[in-house]
Structure formats: structure tokens, C-alpha cells
Coordinates of C-alpha atoms and ligand atoms in Angstrom, one line a residue:
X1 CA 0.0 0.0 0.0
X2 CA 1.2 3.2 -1.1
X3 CA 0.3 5.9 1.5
X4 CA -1.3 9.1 -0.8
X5 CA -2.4 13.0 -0.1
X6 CA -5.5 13.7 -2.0
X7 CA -5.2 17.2 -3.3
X8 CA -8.6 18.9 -4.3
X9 CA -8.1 22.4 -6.1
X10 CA -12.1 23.7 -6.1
X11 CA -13.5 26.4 -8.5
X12 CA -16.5 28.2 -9.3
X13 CA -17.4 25.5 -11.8
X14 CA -14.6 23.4 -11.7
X15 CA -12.7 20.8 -9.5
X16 CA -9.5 19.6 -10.3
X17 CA -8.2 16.8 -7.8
X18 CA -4.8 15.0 -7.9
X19 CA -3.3 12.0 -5.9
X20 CA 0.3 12.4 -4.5
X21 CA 2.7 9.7 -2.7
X22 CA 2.7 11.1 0.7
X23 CA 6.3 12.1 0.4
X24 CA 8.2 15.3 1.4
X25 CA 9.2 16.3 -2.3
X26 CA 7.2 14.1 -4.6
X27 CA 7.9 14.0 -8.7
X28 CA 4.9 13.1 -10.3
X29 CA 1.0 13.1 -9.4
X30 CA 0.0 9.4 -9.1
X31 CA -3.0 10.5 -11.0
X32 CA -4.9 13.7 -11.9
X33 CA -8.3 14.7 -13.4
X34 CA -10.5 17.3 -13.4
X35 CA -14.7 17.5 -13.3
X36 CA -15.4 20.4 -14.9
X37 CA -19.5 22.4 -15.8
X38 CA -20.5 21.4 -12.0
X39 CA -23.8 23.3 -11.6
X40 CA -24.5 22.4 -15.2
X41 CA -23.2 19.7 -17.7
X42 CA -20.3 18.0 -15.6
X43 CA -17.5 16.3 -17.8
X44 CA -15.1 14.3 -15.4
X45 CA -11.6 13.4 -17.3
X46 CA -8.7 11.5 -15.5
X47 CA -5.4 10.5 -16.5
X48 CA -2.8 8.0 -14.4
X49 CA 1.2 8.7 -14.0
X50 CA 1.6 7.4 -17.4
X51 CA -0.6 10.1 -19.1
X52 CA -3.2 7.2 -19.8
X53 CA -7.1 8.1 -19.8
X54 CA -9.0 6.6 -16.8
X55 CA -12.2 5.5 -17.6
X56 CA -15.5 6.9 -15.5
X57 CA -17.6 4.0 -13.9
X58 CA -21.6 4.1 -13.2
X59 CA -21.0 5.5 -9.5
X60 CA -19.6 8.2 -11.2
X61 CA -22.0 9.6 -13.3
X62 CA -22.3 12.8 -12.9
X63 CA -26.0 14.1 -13.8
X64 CA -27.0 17.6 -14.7
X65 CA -27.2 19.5 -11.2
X66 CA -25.2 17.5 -9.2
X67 CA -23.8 19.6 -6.8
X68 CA -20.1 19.4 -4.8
X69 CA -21.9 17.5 -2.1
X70 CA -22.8 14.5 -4.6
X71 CA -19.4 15.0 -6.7
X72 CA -17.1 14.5 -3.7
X73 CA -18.4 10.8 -1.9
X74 CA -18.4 9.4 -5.8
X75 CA -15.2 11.0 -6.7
X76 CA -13.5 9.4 -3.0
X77 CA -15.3 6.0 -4.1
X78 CA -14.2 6.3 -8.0
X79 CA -10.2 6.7 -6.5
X80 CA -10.6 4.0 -4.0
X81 CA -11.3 1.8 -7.4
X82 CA -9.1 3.1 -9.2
X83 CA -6.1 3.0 -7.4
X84 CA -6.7 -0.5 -4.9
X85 CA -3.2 0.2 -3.5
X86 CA -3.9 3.3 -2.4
X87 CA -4.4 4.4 1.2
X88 CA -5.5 8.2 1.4
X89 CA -4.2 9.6 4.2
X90 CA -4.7 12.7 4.3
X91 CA -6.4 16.0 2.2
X92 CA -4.6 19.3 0.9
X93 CA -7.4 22.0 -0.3
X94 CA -6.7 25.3 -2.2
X95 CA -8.4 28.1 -0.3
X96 CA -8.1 31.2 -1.6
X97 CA -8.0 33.8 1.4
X98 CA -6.5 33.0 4.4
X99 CA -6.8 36.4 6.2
X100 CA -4.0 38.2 7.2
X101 CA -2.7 36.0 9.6
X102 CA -2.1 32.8 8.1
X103 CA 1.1 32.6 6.9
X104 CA 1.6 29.3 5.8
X105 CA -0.6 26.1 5.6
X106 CA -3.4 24.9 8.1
X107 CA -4.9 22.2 9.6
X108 CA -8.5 22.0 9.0
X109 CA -10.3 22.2 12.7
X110 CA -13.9 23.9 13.1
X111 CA -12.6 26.7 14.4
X112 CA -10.5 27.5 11.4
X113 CA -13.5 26.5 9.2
X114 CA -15.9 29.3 11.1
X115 CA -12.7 32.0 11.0
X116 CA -12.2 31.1 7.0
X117 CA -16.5 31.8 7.0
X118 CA -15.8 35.2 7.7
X119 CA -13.5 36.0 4.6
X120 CA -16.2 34.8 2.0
X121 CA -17.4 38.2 1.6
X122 CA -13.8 39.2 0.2
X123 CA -13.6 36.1 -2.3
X124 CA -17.2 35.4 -3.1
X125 CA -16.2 33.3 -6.6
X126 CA -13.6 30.9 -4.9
X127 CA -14.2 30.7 -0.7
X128 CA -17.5 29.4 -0.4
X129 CA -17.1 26.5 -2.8
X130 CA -13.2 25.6 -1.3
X131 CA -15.6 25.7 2.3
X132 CA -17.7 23.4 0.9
X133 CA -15.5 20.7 -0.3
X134 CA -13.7 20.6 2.8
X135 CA -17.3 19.8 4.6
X136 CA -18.0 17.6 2.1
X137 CA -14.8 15.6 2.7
X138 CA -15.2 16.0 6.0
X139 CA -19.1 14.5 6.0
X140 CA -17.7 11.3 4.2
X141 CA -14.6 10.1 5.6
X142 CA -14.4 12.4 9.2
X143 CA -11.1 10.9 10.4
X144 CA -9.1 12.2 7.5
X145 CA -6.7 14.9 8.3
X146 CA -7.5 17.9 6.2
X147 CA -4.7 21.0 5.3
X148 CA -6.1 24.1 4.6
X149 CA -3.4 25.5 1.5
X150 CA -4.0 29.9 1.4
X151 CA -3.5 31.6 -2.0
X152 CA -2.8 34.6 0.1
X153 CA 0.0 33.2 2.5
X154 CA 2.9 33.6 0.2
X155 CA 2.7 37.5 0.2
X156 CA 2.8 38.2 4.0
X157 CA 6.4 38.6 3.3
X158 CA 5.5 41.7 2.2
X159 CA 6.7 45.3 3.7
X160 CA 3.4 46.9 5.4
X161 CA 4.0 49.4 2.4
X162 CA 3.2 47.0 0.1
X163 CA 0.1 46.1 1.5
X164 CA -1.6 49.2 2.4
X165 CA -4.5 51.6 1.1
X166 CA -4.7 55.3 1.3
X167 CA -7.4 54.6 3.1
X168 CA -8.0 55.7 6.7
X169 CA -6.1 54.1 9.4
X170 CA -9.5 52.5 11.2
X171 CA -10.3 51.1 7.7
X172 CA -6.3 49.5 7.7
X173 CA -7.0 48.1 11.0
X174 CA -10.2 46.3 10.4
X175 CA -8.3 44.2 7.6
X176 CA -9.4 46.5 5.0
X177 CA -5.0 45.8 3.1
X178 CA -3.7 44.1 0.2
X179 CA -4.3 40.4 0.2
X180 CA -2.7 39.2 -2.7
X181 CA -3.4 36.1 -4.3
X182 CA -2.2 33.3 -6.6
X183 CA 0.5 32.1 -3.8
X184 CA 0.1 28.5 -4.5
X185 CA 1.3 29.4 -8.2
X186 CA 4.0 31.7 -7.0
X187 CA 5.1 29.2 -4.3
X188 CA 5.5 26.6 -7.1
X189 CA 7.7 28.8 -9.6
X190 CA 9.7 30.0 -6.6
X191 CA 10.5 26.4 -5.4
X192 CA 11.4 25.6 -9.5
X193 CA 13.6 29.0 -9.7
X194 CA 17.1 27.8 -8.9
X195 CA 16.8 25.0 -11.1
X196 CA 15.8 27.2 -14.4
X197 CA 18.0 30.2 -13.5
X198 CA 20.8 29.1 -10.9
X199 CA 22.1 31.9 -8.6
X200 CA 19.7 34.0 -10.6
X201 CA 16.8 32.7 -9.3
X202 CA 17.3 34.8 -6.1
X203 CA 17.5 38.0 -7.8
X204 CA 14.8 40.1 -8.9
X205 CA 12.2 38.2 -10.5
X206 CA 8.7 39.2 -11.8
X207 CA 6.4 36.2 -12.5
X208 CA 3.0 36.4 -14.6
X209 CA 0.4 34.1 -13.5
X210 CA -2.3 34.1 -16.9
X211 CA -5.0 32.4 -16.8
X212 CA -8.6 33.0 -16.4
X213 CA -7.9 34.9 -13.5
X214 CA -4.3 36.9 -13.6
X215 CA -2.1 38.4 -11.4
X216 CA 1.5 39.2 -10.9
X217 CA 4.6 39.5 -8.4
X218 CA 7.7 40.8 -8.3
X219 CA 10.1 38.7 -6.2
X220 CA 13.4 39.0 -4.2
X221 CA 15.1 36.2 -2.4
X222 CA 11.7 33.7 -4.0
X223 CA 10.2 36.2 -1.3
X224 CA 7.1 38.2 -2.3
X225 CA 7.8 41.7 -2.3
X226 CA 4.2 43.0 -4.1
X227 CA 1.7 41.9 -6.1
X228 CA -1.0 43.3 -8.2
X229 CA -4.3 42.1 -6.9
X230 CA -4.8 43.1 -3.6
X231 CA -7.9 43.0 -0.9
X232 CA -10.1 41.2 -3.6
X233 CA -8.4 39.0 -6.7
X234 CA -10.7 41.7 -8.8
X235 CA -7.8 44.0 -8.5
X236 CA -4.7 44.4 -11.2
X237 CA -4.6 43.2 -14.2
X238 CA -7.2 42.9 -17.2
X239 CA -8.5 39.0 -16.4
X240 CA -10.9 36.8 -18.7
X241 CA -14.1 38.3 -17.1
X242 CA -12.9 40.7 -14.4
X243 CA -11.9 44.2 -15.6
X244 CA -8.9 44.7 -12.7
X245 CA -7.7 48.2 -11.5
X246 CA -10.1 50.7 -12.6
X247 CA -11.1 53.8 -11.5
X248 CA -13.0 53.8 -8.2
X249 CA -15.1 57.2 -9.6
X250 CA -16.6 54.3 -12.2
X251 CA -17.9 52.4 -9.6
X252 CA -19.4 55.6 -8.2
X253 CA -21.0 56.6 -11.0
X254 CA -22.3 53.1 -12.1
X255 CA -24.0 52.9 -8.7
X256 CA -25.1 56.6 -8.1
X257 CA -25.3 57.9 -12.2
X258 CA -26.8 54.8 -13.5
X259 CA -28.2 53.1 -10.5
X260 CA -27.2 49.9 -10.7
X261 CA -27.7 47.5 -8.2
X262 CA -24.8 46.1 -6.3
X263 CA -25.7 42.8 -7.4
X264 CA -25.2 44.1 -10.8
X265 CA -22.1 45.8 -10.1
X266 CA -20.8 42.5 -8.8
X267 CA -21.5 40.6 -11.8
X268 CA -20.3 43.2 -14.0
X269 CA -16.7 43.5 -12.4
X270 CA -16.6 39.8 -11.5
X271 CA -18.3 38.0 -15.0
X272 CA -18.6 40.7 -17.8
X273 CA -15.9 43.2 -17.9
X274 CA -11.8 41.7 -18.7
X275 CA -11.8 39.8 -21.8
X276 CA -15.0 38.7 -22.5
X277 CA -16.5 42.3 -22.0
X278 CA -13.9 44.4 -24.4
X279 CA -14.2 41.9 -27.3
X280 CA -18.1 41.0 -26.9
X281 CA -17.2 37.5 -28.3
X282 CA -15.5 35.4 -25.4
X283 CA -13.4 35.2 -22.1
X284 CA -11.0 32.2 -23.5
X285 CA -7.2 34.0 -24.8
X286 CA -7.4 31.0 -27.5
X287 CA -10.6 31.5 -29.0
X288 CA -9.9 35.3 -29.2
X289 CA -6.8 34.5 -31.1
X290 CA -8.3 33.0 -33.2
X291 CA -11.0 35.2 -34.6
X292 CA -10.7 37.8 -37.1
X293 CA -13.0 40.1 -35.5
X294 CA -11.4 43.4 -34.5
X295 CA -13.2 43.4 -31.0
X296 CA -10.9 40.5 -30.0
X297 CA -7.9 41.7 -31.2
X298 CA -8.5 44.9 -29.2
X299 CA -8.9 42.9 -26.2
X300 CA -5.9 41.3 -26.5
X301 CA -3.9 44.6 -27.1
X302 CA -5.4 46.5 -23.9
X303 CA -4.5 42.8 -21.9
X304 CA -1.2 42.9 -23.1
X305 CA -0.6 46.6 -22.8
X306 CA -2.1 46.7 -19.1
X307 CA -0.4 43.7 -18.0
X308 CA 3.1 45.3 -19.5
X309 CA 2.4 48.6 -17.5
X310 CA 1.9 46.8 -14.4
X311 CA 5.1 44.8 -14.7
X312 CA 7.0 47.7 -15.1
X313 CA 5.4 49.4 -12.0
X314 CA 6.4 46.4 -10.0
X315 CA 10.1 46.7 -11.3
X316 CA 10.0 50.0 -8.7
X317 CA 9.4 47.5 -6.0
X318 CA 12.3 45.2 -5.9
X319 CA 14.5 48.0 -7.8
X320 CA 14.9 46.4 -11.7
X321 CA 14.5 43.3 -13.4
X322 CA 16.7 40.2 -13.7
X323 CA 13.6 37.9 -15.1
X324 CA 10.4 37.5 -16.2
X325 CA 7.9 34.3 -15.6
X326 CA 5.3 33.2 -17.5
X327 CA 3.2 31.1 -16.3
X328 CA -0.5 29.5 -16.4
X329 CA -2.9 29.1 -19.2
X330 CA -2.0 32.1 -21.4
X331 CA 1.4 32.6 -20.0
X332 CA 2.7 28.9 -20.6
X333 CA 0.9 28.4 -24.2
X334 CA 0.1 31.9 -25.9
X335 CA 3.4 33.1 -27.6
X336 CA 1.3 36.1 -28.9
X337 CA 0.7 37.7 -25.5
X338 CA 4.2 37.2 -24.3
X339 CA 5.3 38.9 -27.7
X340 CA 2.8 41.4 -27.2
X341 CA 4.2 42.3 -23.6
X342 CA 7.3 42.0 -24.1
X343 CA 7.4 44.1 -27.1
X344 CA 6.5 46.7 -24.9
X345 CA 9.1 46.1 -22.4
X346 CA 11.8 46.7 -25.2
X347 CA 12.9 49.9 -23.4
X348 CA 14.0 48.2 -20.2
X349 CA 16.6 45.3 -22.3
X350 CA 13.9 43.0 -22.5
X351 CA 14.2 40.5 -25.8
X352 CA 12.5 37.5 -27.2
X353 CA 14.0 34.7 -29.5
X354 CA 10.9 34.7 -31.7
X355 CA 11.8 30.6 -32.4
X356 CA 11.8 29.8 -29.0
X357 CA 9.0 31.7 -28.0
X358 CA 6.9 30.1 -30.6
X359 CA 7.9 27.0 -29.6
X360 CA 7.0 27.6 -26.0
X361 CA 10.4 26.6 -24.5
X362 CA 11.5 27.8 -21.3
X363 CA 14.0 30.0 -21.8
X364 CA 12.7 32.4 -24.8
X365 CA 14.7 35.7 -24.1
X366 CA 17.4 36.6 -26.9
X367 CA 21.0 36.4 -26.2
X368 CA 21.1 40.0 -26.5
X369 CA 18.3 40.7 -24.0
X370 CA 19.6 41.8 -19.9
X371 CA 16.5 40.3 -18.7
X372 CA 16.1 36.3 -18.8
X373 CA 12.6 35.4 -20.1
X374 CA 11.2 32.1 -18.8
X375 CA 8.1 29.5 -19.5
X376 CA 7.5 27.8 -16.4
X377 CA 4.3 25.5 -15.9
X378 CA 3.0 25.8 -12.6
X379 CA 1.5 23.3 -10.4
X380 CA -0.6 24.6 -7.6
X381 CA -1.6 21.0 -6.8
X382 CA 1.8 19.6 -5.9
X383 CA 2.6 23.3 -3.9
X384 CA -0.9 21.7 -1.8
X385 CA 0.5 17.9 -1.7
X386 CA 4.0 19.4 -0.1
X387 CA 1.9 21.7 2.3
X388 CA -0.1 18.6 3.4
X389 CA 3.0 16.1 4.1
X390 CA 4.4 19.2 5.7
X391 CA 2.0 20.0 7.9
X392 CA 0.3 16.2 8.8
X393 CA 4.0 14.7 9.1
X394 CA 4.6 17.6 12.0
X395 CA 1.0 16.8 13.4
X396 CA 2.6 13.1 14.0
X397 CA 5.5 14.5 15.3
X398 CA 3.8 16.2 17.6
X399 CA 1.6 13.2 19.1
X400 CA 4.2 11.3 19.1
X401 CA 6.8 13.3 21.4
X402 CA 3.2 13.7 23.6
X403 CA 2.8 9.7 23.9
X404 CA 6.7 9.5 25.1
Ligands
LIG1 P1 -7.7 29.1 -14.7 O1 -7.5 30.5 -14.1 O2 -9.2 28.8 -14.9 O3 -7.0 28.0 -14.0 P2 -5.9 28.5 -16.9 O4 -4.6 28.8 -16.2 O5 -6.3 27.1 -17.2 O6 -7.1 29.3 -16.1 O7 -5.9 29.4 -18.2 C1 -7.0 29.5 -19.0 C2 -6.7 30.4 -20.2 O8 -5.5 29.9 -20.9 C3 -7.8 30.6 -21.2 O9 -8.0 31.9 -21.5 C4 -7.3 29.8 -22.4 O10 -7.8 30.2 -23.6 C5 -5.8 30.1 -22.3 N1 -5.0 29.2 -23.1 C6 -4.8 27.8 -22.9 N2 -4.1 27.3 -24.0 C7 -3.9 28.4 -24.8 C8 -3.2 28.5 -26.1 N3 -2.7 27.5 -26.7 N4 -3.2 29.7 -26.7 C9 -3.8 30.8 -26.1 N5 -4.4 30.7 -24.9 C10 -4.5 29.6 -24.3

């Protein structure tokens, strides 16, 4: 029996889940997947450690509707099938906010569940359904360790500078600061630094997390210095539906000038604006690439330009650049944003090899260029899996010096 942390990574729509040997560093997943439309037309897919499709069986048949609380027990029963010499032992989650006082992983207790409660308000896409899933887990096998993994713990390295508002000090104090979020990413790339970029790695380093949600953070020592989104992950750059930094007189106006609701204003800023709202057609970087229309070209321009003038900005933080990071969705597979930025960053040294680039290679910076360029894939769920054997294997520790 191989002794395995399950690792569930739970969206708005989506749940991607991985198994790991229970091991301080492990190399490969022993199997991933992802169930992805829950809410509407879920589509499970799995693959083993040799890349192989694994099949769906009847228990799990997902129907329109099912909700995380029916997806969980059959997706714990479909692994127990699937891998018979398995033995789960414990459960890393991605939760997006963590508050400002968890610095690091957590294990799950009730208390921590009812304090986590209380930051739904400030990520309203992503907390309640990581909540969920740990209840869920929690309602079908109750023994199980669970680790609480925060997407905001990697940036309370950050100077008190860095994370505050010009906002009065009462507001400061009642944990209205900058968050920051994507530390599960960032953790990952920092941990694979020194083996892309040697001695490098431990200079000043901006990394772009793309996806369908985007952020970035400038880096010294692999220690966050700042970051672009801040007290919500609407903040920074131009995402797939979320319009980032914008002028809080907008917002005013929207609500005062055009009486909107706030309901309205929150499904504007968090599911219409970004992508899908400047080109009309779609939130996906890949299906706006490849359409002729000249909305979606646009889009990609003012996501490329705004992402560009907010790497620069966080060059002031850690004083220059030594290298860039691309990473997720768009950042690992769209050599036409990462032309597009860095085209704009020509001023500063920065380069591409257009070959390499195309090719998506991990080192795509020219010869001639003084700031290294990288493609790094990230792996949130194996950031989770270390976090889990981290934080259980000290739990054991800890009994066991109380037993003797
Ligand atoms: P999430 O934030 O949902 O985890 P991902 O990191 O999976 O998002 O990134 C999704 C984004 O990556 C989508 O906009 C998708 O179109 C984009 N993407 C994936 N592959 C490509 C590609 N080959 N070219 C351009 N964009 C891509």
C-alpha cells in the first residue's frame, strides 16, 4: 500500500483533484483529473502517472445538477477503485483567502472553518465552494486529516507598504490591506527557480500568472515583495471576465449615475468586464486568437498593454529586473501575449528569441536581452500535496513526542 495525499483544487465551476505519494518532495501526481461544468453539464476526465485516460464507472455519473456534495463521496469512491493500493491519508485543499494571519498552511479544525466563513465576503467566486469541499470531505470520511493551503500566504512577506491603502487608518486596521493572491502558483515557480535560472533565481524576478484569473509579483530572495491584486483578486490586471484596476469614480457613477444595483455591479466587475466584455465574443485568450473580428484583437492589445504597465510598475518595487515568468494558461501556451508584452518592455533590455517563444520553450529571451525570459508551468496542486505532508507529518510528530 502506497500511502497518498489527496489534493482537491475547487472552482466556481470546476474541480480539479490529484493524488500524491505522501512524500516530502514528490515528482509526479500518481493520477490527476478534473470534473469540470458542475452546476451544469459535468465532464469528469482523468489521467494515471503514465498520461493514460481513466475511464468513469456508473458510480460516477455525474447528472446535470449535481452539486459538490454528490461530486465528492463518488469521486472518494471512484479513487478507492481506481487505485486498490492506495491508502488516502490525508487531504490538501486550495483556499483562496486566508486572512492576514495565516502565513503558511493549516490544519482544518472547526474553528478554522468558522474563521475562514468570515472572509467569503472578500472572495465570493472561490471561498465558499473551497468551504464546501472541505465539509464535504469532512461528512464522508471524518477521520481524514485535512490541510487548509491559502492563496494569500505567500505574500505576508510583504513590507506593510506593500500592502496598504490610502485609506484611513480605522479602515487599515479592520483588515481593509492588500491580500494578494495566486501564492500556491507563486510558491511553485519560486520552489522551481534555482533549477531554471541558478544563482539568478534569487535576484529580482517578476512572475505572470495568466490564466482566467491573472495576477503578478515581483520577487526577491523567491520572497514576495508585491503583487497586483490586492484586498479582492478583482484588483490588477485585465482577467478573462474581471476588468482589474479601474477607476473607483466608475464604480461611483455606475451605482449613483446609473443606479445599478450592487448585485449588478458585482457581476459586472466579477463575470462581464476583462476579456469577455472588451471583445463581446469570449473570455478564452485561445478562442480570441483565433478570430478575425477586430473586437478580439483589441482585447488582447489592452490585456497585453495593461499587463506590460503593471510589470513595469512592480520593477519599482524590488528596484529592476533580472527575469520575467510566465506562467498558467496564457502565460505557458500563448506566444502572442508574451510577444505582445514584451514588445512593450523593449525599453528596459527586455528581448525574445521569436523561435523559441513560438515554440514555448522555457527560456525564450534573446542572447542580447539583460532580462532572462522564462516559460515555467505551474503546479498549484503539488505546492498543496508538499503543504499537506508538511503540515500532517509535523502533526505526528507532535503526538508522538506527547505519547513518550
Ligand atoms: P484558470 O485561471 O481557470 O486556472 P488557466 O490557467 O487554465 O485558467 O488558463 C486558461 C486560459 O488559458 C484561457 O484563456 C485559455 O484560452 C488560455 N489558453 C490555454 N491554452 C492556450 C493557447 N494554446 N493559446 C492561447 N491561450 C491559451
Amino acid at each position: 500500500m502506497t500511502d497518498a495525499i489527496l489534493v482537491l483544487n475547487v472552482g466556481s465551476s470546476s474541480l480539479k483533484f490529484a493524488l500524491y505519494a505522501d512524500e516530502a518532495t514528490p515528482s509526479v501526481a500518481l493520477l490527476r483529473g478534473k470534473i469540470a461544468g458542475i452546476g451544469s453539464h459535468p465532464i469528469f476526465s482523468a489521467r494515471d502517472d503514465h498520461n493514460l485516460a481513466l475511464q468513469q464507472t456508473e458510480g460516477m455519473r455525474l447528472t446535470t445538477g449535481s452539486t459538490l456534495d454528490d461530486i465528492i463521496p463518488a469521486l472518494l469512491d471512484w479513487l478507492k477503485r481506481h487505485r486498490g493500493g492506495v491508502n488516502i491519508i490525508a487531504a490538501g485543499h486550495r483556499v483562496v483567502h486566508g486572512g492576514r494571519n495565516h502565513t503558511g498552511p493549516a490544519k482544518v479544525t472547526e474553528a478554522l472553518l468558522d474563521e475562514l466563513a468570515t472572509l467569503v465576503p472578500l472572495a465570493p467566486l472561490h471561498q465558499p465552494h473551497n468551504l464546501q469541499a472541505i465539509r464535504a470531505v469532512c461528512s464522508f470520511l471524518p477521520t481524514l486529516p485535512q490541510v487548509a493551503c491559502f492563496d494569500t500566504s505567500f505574500h505576508r512577506t510583504q513590507d506593510r507598504l506593500a500592502q496598504l491603502f490610502a485609506l484611513p487608518r480605522t479602515l487599515t486596521d479592520a483588515g481593509i490591506i492588500r491580500y494578494g493572491f495566486h501564492g500556491l502558483s507563486y510558491d511553485y515557480i519560486a520552489s522551481r527557480l534555482p533549477h531554471y535560472l541558478g544563482a539568478k533565481a534569487d535576484a529580482r524576478v517578476v512572475m505572470a500568472h495568466l490564466g482566467n484569473g491573472a495576477s503578478m509579483c515581483a520577487m526577491k530572495a523567491r520572497q514576495s515583495v508585491a503583487t497586483s491584486m490586492g484586498f479582492t483578486a478583482l484588483d490588477g490586471l485585465m482577467m478573462g471576465q474581471r476588468c482589474g484596476s479601474i477607476d473607483p469614480g466608475v464604480l461611483l457613477y455606475l451605482l449613483d449615475g446609473l443606479d445599478m444595483t450592487t448585485q449588478e455591479l458585482k457581476h459586472l466587475l466579477y463575470e462581464e468586464s476583462g476579456l469577455l466584455g472588451v471583445s463581446g465574443i469570449s473570455n478564452d485568450m485561445a478562442i480570441l486568437q483565433s478570430s478575425p473580428a477586430p473586437e478580439a484583437l483589441e482585447a488582447i492589445e489592452l490585456f497585453c498593454y495593461r499587463a506590460a504597465c503593471e510589470l513595469a510598475a512592480l520593477c519599482t518595487t524590488i528596484g529592476g529586473l533580472d527575469a520575467i515568468v510566465f506562467t498558467a494558461g496564457i502565460g505557458e501556451n500563448s506566444a502572442l501575449v508574451r510577444r505582445l508584452i514584451c514588445d512593450h518592455l523593449a525599453w528596459m533590455g527586455v528581448a525574445l528569441d521569436g523561435h523559441a517563444n513560438e515554440r514555448n520553450e522555457h527560456q525564450i529571451s534573446s542572447t542580447t536581452s539583460t532580462v532572462d525570459v522564462m516559460v515555467i508551468p505551474t503546479n498549484e496542486e503539488m505546492t498543496i500535496a508538499c503543504a499537506t505532508h508538511r503540515v500532517t507529518t509535523q502533526q505526528v510528530k507532535r503526538c508522538r513526542s506527547q505519547v513518550q
